[in-house]
Coordinates of C-alpha atoms and ligand atoms in Angstrom, one line a residue:
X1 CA 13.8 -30.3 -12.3
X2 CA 15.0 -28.7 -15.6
X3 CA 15.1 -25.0 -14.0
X4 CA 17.8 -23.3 -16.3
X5 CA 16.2 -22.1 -19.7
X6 CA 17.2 -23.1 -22.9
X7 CA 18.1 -19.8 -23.5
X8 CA 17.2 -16.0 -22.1
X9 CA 14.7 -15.0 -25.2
X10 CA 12.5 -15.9 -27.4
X11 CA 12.6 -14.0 -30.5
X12 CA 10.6 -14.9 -33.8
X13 CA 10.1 -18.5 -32.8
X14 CA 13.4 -19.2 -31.4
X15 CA 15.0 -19.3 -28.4
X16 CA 17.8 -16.8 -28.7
X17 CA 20.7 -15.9 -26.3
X18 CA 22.7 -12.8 -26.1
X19 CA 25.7 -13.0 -23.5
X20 CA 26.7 -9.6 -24.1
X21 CA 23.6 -8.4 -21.9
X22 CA 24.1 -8.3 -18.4
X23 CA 23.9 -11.5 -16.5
X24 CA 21.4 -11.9 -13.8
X25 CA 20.3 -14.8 -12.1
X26 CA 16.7 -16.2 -10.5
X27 CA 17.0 -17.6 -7.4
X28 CA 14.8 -20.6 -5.6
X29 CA 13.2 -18.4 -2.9
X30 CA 12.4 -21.3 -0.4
X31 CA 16.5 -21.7 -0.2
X32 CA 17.9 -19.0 -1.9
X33 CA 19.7 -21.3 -4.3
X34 CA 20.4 -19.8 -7.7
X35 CA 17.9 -21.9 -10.3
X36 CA 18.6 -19.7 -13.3
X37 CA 21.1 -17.7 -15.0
X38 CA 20.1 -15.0 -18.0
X39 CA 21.2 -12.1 -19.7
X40 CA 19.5 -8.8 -20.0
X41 CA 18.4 -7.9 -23.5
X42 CA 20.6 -5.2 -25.3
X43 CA 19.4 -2.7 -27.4
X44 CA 19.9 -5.2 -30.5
X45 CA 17.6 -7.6 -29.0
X46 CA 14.9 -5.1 -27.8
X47 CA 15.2 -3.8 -31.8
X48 CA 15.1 -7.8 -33.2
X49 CA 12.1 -8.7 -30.6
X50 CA 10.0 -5.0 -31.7
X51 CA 10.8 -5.9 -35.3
X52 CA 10.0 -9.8 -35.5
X53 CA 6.6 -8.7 -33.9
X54 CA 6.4 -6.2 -36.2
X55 CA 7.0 -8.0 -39.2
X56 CA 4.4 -11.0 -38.2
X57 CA 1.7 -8.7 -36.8
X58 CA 0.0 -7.2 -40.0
X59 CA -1.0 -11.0 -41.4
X60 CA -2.1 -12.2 -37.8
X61 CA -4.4 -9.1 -37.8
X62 CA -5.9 -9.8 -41.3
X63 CA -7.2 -13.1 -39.9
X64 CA -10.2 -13.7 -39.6
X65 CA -11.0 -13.5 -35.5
X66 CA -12.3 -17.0 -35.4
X67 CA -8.8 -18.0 -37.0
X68 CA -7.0 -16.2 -34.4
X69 CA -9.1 -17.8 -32.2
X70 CA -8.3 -21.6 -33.8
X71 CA -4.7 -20.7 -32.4
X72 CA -5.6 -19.3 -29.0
X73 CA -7.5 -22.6 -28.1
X74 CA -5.0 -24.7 -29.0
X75 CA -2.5 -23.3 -26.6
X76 CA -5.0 -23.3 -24.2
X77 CA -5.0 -26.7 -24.6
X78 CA -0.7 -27.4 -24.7
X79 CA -1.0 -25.0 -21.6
X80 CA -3.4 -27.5 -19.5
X81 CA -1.0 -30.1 -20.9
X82 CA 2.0 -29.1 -19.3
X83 CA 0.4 -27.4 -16.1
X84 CA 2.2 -29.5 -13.8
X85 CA 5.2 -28.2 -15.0
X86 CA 4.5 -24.7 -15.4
X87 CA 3.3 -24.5 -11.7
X88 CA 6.4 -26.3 -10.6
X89 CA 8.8 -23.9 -12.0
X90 CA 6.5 -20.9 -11.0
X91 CA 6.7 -22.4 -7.8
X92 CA 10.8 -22.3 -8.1
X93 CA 10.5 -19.0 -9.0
X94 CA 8.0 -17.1 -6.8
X95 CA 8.3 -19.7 -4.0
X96 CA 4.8 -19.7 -3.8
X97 CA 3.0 -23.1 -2.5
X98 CA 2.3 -25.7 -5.0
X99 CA -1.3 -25.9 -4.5
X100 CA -1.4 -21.9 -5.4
X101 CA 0.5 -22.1 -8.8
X102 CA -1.5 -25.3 -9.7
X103 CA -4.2 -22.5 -10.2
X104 CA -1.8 -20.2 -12.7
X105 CA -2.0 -22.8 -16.0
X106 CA -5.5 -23.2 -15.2
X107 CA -5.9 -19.4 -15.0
X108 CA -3.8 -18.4 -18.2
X109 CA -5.4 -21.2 -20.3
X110 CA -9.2 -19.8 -19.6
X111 CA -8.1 -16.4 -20.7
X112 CA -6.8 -17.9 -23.8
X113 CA -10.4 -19.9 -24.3
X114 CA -12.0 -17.1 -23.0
X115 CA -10.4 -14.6 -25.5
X116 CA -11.0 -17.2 -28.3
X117 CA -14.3 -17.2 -27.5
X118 CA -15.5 -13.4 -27.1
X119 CA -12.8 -12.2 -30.3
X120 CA -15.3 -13.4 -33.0
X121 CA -17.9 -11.0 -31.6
X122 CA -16.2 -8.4 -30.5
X123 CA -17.2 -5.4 -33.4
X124 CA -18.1 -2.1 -34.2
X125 CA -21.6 -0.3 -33.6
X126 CA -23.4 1.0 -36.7
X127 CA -24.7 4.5 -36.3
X128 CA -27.4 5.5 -38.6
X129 CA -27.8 9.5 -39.0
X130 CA -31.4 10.0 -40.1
X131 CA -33.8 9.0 -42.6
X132 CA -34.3 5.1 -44.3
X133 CA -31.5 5.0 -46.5
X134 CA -29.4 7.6 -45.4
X135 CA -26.2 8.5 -44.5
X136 CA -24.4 6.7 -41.6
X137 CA -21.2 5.6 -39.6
X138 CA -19.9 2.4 -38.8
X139 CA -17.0 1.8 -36.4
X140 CA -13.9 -0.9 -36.6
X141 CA -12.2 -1.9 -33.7
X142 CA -8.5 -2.3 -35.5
X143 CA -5.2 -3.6 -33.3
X144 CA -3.2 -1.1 -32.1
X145 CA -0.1 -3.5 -33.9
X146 CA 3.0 -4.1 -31.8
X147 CA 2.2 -4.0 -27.8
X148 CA 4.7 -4.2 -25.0
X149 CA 3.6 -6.5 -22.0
X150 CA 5.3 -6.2 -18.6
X151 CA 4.4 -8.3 -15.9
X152 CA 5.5 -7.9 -12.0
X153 CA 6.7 -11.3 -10.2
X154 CA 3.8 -12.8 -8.1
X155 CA 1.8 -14.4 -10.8
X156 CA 4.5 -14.7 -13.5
X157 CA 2.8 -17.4 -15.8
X158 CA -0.5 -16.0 -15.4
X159 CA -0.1 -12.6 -16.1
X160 CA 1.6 -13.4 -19.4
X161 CA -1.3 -15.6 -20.3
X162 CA -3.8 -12.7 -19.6
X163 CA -2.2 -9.9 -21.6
X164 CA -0.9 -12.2 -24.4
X165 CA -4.4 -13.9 -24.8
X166 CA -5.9 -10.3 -25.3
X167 CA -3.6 -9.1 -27.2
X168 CA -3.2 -11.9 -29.6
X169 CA -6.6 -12.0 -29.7
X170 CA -7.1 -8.6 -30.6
X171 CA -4.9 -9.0 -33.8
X172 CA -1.9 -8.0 -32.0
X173 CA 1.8 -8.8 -31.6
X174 CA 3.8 -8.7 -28.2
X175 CA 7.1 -8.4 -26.8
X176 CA 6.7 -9.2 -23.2
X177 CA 8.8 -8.4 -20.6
X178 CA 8.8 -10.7 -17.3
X179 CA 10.1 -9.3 -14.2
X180 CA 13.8 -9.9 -13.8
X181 CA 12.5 -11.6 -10.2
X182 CA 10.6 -14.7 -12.1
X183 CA 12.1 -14.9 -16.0
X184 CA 11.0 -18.3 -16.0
X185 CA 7.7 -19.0 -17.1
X186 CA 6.8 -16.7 -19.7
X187 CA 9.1 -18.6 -22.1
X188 CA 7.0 -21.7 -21.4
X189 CA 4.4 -19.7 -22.8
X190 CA 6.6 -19.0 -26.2
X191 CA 7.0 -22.1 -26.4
X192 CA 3.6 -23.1 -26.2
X193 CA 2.4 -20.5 -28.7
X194 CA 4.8 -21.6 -31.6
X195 CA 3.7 -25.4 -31.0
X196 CA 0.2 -24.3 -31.3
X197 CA 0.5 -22.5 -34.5
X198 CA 1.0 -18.9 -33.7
X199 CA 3.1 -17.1 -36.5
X200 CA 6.5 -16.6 -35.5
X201 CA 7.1 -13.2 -34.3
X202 CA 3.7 -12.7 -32.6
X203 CA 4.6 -12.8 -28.8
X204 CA 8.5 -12.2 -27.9
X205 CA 9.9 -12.5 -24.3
X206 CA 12.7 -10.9 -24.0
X207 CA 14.8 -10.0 -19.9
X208 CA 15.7 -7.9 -18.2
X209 CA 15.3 -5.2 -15.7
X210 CA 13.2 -1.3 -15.7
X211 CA 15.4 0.0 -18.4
X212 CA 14.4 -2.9 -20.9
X213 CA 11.1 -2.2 -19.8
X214 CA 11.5 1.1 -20.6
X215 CA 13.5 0.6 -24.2
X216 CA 10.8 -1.7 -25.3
X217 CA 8.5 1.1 -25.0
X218 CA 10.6 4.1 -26.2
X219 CA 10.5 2.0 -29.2
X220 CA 8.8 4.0 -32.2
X221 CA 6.7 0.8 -33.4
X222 CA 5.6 0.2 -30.2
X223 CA 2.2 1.5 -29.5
X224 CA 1.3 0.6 -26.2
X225 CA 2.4 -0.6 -22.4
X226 CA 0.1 -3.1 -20.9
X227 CA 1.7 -2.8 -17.3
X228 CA 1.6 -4.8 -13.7
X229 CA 3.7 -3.3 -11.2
X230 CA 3.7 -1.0 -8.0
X231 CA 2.9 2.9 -8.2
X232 CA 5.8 4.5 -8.3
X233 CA 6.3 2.4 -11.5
X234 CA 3.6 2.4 -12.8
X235 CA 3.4 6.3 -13.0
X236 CA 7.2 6.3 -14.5
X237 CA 5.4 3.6 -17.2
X238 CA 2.8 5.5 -18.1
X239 CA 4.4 9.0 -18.1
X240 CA 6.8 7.8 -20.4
X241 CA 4.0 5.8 -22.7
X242 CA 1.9 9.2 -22.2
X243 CA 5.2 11.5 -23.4
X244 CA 5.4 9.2 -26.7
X245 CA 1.0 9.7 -27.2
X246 CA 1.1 5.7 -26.9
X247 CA -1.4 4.0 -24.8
X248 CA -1.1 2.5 -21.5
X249 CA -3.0 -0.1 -19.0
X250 CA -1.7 0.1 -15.6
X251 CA -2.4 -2.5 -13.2
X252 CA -1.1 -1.2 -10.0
X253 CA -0.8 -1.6 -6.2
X254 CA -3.3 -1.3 -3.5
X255 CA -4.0 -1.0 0.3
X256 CA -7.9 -2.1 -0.3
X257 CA -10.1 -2.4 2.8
X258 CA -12.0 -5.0 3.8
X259 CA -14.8 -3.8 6.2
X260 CA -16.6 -6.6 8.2
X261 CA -20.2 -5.8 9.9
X262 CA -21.5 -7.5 13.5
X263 CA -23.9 -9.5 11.9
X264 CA -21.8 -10.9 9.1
X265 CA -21.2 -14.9 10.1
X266 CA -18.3 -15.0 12.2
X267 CA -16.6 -17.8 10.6
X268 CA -17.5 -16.4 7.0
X269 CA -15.5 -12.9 8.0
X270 CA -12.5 -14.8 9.2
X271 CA -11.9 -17.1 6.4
X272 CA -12.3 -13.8 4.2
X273 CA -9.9 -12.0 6.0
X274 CA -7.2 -14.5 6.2
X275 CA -7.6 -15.2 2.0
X276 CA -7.6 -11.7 1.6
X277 CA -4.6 -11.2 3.3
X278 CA -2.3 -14.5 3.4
X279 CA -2.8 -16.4 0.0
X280 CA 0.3 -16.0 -1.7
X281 CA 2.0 -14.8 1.4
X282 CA 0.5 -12.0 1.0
X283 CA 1.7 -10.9 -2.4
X284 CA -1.4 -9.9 -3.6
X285 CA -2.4 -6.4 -5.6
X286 CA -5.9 -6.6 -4.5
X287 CA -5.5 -7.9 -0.6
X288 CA -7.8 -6.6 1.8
X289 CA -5.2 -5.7 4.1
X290 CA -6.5 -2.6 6.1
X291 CA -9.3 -4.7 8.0
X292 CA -12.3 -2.8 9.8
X293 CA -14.5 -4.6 12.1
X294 CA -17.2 -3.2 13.9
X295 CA -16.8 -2.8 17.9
X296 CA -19.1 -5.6 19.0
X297 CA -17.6 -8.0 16.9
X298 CA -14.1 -7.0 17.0
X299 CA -12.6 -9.0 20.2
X300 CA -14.0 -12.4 19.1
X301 CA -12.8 -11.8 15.3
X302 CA -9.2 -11.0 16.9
X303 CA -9.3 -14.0 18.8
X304 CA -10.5 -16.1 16.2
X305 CA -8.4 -14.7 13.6
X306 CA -5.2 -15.3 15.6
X307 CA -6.2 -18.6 16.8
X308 CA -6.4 -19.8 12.9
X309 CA -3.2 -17.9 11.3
X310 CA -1.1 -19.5 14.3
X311 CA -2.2 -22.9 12.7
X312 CA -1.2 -21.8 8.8
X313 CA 1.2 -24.2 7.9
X314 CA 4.4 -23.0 6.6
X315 CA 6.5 -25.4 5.2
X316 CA 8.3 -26.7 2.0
X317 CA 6.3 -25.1 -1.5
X318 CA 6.4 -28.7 -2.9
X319 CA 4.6 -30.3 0.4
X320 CA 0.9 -30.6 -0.9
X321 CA 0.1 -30.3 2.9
X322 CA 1.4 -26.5 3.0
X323 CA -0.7 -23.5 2.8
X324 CA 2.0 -20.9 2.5
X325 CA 5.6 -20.7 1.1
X326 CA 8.1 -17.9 1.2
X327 CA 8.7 -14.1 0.1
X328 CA 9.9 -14.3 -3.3
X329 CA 12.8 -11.7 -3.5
X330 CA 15.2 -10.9 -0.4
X331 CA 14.4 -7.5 -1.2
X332 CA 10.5 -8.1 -0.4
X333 CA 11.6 -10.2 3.1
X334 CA 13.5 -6.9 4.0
X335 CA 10.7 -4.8 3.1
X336 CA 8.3 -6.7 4.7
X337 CA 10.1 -6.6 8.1
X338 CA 10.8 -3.3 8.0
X339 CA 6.8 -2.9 8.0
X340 CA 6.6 -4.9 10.9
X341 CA 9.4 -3.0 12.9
X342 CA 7.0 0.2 11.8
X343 CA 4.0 -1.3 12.8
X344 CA 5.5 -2.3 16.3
X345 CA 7.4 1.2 16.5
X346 CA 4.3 3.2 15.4
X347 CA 2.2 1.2 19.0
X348 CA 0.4 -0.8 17.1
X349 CA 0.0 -4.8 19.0
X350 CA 1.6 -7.3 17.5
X351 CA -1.2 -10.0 17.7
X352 CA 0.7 -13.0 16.9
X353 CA 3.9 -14.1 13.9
X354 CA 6.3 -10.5 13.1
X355 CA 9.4 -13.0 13.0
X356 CA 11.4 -15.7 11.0
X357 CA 10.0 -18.7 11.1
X358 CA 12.5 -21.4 11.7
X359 CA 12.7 -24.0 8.2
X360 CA 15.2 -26.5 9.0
X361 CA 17.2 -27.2 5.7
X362 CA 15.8 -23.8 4.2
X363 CA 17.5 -21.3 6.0
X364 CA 18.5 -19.5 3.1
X365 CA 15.2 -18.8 2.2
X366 CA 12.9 -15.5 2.4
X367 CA 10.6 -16.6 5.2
X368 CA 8.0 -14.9 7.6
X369 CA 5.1 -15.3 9.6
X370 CA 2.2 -14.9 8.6
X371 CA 1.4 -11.5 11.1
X372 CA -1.4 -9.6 12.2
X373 CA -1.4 -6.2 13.8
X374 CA -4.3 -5.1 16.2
X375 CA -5.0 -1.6 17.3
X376 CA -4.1 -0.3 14.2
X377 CA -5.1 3.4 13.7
X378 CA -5.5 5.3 10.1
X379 CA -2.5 7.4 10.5
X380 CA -0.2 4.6 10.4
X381 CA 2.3 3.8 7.9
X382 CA 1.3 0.0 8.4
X383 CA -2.4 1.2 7.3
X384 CA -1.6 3.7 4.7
X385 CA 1.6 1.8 3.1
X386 CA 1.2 -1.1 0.7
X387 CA 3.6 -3.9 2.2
X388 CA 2.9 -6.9 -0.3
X389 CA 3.4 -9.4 2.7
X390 CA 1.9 -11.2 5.2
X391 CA 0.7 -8.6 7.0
X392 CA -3.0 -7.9 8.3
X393 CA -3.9 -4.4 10.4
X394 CA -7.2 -4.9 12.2
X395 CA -9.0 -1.2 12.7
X396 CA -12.3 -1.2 14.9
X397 CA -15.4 0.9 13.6
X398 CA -18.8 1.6 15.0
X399 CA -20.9 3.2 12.6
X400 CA -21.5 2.7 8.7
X401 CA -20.4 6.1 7.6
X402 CA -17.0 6.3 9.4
X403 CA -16.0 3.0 7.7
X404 CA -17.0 3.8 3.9
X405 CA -14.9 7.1 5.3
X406 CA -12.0 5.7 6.4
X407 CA -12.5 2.8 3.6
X408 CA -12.2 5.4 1.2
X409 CA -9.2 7.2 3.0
X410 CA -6.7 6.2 0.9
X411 CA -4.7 7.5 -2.2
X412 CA -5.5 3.4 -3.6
X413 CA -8.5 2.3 -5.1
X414 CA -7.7 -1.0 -6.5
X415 CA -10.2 -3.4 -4.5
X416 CA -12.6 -3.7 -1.5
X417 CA -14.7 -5.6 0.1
X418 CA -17.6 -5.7 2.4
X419 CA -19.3 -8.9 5.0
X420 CA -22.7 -8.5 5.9
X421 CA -26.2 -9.9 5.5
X422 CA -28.2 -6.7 5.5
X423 CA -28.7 -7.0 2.1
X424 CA -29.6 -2.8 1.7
X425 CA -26.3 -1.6 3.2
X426 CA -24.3 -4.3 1.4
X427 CA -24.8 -2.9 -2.2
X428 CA -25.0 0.7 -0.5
X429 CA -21.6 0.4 1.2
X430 CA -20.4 -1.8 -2.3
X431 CA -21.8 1.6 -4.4
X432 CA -19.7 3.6 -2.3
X433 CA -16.2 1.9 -2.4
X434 CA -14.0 3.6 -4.4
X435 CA -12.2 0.9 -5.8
X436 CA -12.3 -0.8 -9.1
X437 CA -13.4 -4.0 -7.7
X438 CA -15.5 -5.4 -5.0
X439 CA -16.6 -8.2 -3.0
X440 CA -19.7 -8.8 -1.1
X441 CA -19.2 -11.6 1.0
X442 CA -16.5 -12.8 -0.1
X443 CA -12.8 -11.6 -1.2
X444 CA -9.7 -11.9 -4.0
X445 CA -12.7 -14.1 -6.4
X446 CA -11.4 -13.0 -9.4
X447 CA -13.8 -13.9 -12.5
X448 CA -11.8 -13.5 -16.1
X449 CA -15.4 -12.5 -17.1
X450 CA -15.4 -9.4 -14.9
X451 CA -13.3 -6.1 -15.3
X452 CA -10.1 -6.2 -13.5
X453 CA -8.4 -2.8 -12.0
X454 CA -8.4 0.1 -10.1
X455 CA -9.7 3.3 -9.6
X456 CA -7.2 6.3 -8.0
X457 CA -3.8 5.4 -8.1
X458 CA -4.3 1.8 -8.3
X459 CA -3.8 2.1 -12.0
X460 CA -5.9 2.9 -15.9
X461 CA -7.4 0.5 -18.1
X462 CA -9.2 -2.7 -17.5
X463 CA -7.7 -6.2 -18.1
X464 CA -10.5 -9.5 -18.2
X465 CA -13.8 -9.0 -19.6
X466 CA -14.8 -7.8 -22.8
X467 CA -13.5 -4.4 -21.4
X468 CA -10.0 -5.2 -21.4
X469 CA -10.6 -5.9 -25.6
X470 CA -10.8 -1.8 -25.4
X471 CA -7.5 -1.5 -24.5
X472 CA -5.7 -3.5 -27.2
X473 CA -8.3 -2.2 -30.0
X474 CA -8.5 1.5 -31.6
X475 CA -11.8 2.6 -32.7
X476 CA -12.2 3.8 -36.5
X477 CA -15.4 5.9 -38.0
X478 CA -16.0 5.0 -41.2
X479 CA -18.9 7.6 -42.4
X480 CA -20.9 6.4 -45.3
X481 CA -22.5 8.8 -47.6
X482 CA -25.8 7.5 -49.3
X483 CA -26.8 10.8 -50.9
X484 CA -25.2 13.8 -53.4
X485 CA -22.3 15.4 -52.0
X486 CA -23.6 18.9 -50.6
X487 CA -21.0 22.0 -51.3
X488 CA -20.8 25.5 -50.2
X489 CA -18.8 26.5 -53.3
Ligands
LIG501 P1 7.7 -3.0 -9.9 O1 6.8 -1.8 -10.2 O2 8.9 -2.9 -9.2 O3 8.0 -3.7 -11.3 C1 7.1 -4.1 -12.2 C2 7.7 -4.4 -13.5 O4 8.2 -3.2 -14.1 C3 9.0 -5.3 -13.5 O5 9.0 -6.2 -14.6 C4 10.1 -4.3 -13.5 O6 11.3 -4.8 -13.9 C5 9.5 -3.3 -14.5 N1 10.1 -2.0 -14.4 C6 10.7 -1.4 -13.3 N2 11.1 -0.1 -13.6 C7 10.6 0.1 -14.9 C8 10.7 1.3 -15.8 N3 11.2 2.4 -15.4 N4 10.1 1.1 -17.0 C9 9.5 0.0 -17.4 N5 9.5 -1.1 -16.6 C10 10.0 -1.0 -15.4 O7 6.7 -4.0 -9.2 P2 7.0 -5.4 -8.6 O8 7.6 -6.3 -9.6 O9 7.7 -5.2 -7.3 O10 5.5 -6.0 -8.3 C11 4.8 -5.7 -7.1 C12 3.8 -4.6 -7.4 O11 2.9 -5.0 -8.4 C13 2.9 -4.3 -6.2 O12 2.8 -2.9 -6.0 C14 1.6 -4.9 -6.6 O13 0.5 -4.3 -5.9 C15 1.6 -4.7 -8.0 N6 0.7 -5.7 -8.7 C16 -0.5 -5.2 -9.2 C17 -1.4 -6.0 -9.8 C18 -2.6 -5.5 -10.4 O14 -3.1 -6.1 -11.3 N7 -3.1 -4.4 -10.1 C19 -1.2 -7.5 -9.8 C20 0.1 -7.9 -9.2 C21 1.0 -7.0 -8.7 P3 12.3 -5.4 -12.8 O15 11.6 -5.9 -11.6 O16 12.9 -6.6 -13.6 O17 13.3 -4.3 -12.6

């Protein structure tokens, strides 16, 4: 398939190139075969993307919502249309399993409906101050004008679909940023936008690595950072944003527990655990990878959970029988066994996988097992670190307390999650989480209707739900005199 794009950025409707950036390429992760070569943007492109969406934003915002929304469903639409090949090439470029990135289109174009649908009654209170007749305020919720998207590199296609659709639906313009790991998809969704009728200018991808990241929103006409990305990042993002008074949503990392009760359904907690830990080999912000069981459970979860990771088929991303494909950056495979010689190092047992699994034909490619870790105790860098991998930590509890405790041990607070059926200490222990999001009885569901982030370090803002609207709106008070103008002169 078609892997190399037309050209490295899309600029006021048109693909544009600029070789005088530096080159990077993208590389297949299943073989480590280069699939893509591009050129980080210069200064003059990050000036011509911040100034096309400049230029374009102030008639998109005068548009009636349910115009804006016209557009937004039409691309939703030219999305679900070329799905199949979006997924392939987000498949080429995270490695991630076909059946996975099948989701992504189908993810990205819901937010666009979604957005579409919510925009045209999304308003302003009106806030009377006494009296029939009298004086009052209303509020307007007004675009902030030119945002800056950056998206990390394990769900390339839809993350651009989520912050574009509210932004754009919000009466905003972009520039978005992919990650320099997975440049491809995002200019799908430029293209997709233009053919759907979005004025030129309005969302802008433009390459390259931090420092374009960080020159797109240094920009003076830039007024916020919608962010994915780790912590250490993520703080760098919005210290910047914050030095400039500019907004910022940060979607960041996690180490979220997942805390499974004795009378939880055996089979129920297992198939929770391994989705909250090995769906897109791992690379997950919200995986439940710290995972507390209590005592009189604990051997036959261990056993059970081996028994069923040692079966996950690892195999080809383009096999529809395959469940899990590869790391998507060499520097993540290295990462991820370094965790593993920690974990083995620190005395936790190595359950089962910790190696290389052997991919005849793929050998260049950023493989792992799928691993899990038993005997895991709090203090460990395995339990405390987040490893976006393949790697579950299985911590025994005995009483209700101690786990929201130890849960709650953690500079993170992105997700968690909690199996039981006592239906009383499920929304007690889900009241005491503190994380941004969780799951009773389940894991990783993530609803576009519902509020997505963290709480702690795990990031600001909200993106999904009406909430994430907030971020990509500014409020105004009009007051409204009704009466004669009082004066103490
Ligand atoms: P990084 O923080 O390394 O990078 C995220 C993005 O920021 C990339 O596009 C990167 O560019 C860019 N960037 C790097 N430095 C700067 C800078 N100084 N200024 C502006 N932009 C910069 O994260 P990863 O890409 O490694 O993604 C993995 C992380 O993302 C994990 O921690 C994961 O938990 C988190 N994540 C959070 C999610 C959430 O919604 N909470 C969802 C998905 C992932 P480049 O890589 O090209 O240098």
């Amino acid at each position: 398939m078609q892997t190399q794009p037309k050209a490295s950025h899309f600029i006021g409707g048109t693909h544009v190139e600029d070789k005088s950036g530096e080159a990077f390429s993208t590389v297949y992760p299943a073989t480590g075969e280069t699939i893509g070569e591009l050129h980080s943007a210069t200064p003059e492109i990050v000036n011509r993307a911040v100034a096309a969406a400049k230029s374009a934003q102030t008639g998109w915002a005068s548009l009636p919502p349910s115009e804006r929304a016209v557009v937004l469903r039409r691309a939703a639409g030219l999305i679900r249309d070329r799905a199949d090949e979006i997924a392939r090439l987000d498949t080429m470029d995270t490695g991630r399993a076909l059946t996975e990135t099948q989701n992504d289109p189908v993810s990205a174009a819901a937010s666009l409906d979604f957005f579409a649908g919510i925009i045209p009654a999304y308003n302003g209170q009106s806030i009377g101050l006494g009296g029939s007749g009298g004086p009052f305020v209303y509020t307007r919720r007004e675009p902030l004008g030119v945002t800056c998207g950056i998206g990390a590199w394990n769900y390339p296609f839809e993350m651009t679909g989520w912050k574009s659709a509210t932004a754009l639906a919000a009466g905003n313009a972009m520039v978005f940023k992919p990650s320099e790991y997975t440049p491809l998809s995002a200019l799908i969704l430029a293209e997709i936008y233009k053919e759907a009728g979005l004025p030129d200018g309005l969302f802008n991808v433009i390459q390259g690595l931090g420092p374009v990241g960080s020159a797109i929103i240094e920009h003076p006409d830039v007024a916020k950072v919608s962010f994915t990305g780790s912590v250490p990042t993520g703080k760098k993002v919005l210290g910047l944003a914050g030095s400039l008074m500019k907004y910022g949503t940060m979607e960041l990392g996690g180490k979220s527990p997942l805390v499974i009760f004795d009378d939880a359904p055996l089979e129920n907690a297992v198939n929770g655990a391994l989705m909250a830990n090995f769906y897109s080999t791992g690379q997950i912000c919200t995986n439940g990878t710290r995972v507390f069981v209590q005592k009189s459970m604990h051997d036959d979860f261990v056993s059970r959970v081996v028994e069923r990771t040692r079966k996950i088929r690892i195999g080809d991303p383009f096999d529809p029988e395959t469940q899990m494909g590869p790391l998507t950056s060499r520097m993540q495979l290295d990462k991820v066994e370094r965790y593993i010689a920690i974990g083995k190092e620190e005395g936790a047992t190595l359950a089962c996988g910790g190696g290389r699994p052997e991919m005849q034909g793929m050998e260049g490619g950023f493989w792992v097992e799928p691993t899990v870790f038993t005997d895991v105790t709090d203090d460990m860098r395995i339990a405390r670190e987040e490893i976006f991998g393949p790697v579950m930590s299985i911590l025994p509890f005995e009483e209700e307390d101690e786990a929201i405790a130890r849960a709650n041990d953690t500079p993170f607070g992105l997700a968690a999650g909690v199996f039981t059926t006592d239906l009383n200490r499920a929304h007690r222990v889900a009241g005491q989480f503190q994380a941004g999001m969780c799951w009773i009885n389940n894991f990783n569901l993530v609803p576009l209707e519902a509020p997505f982030g963290g709480y702690k370090d795990s990031g600001v803002g909200r993106e999904c739900s009406m909430a994430a609207l907030d971020q990509f709106t500014q409020i105004k008070s009009v007051y409204v005199e009704t009466g004669t103008v009082e004066s103490v002169f």
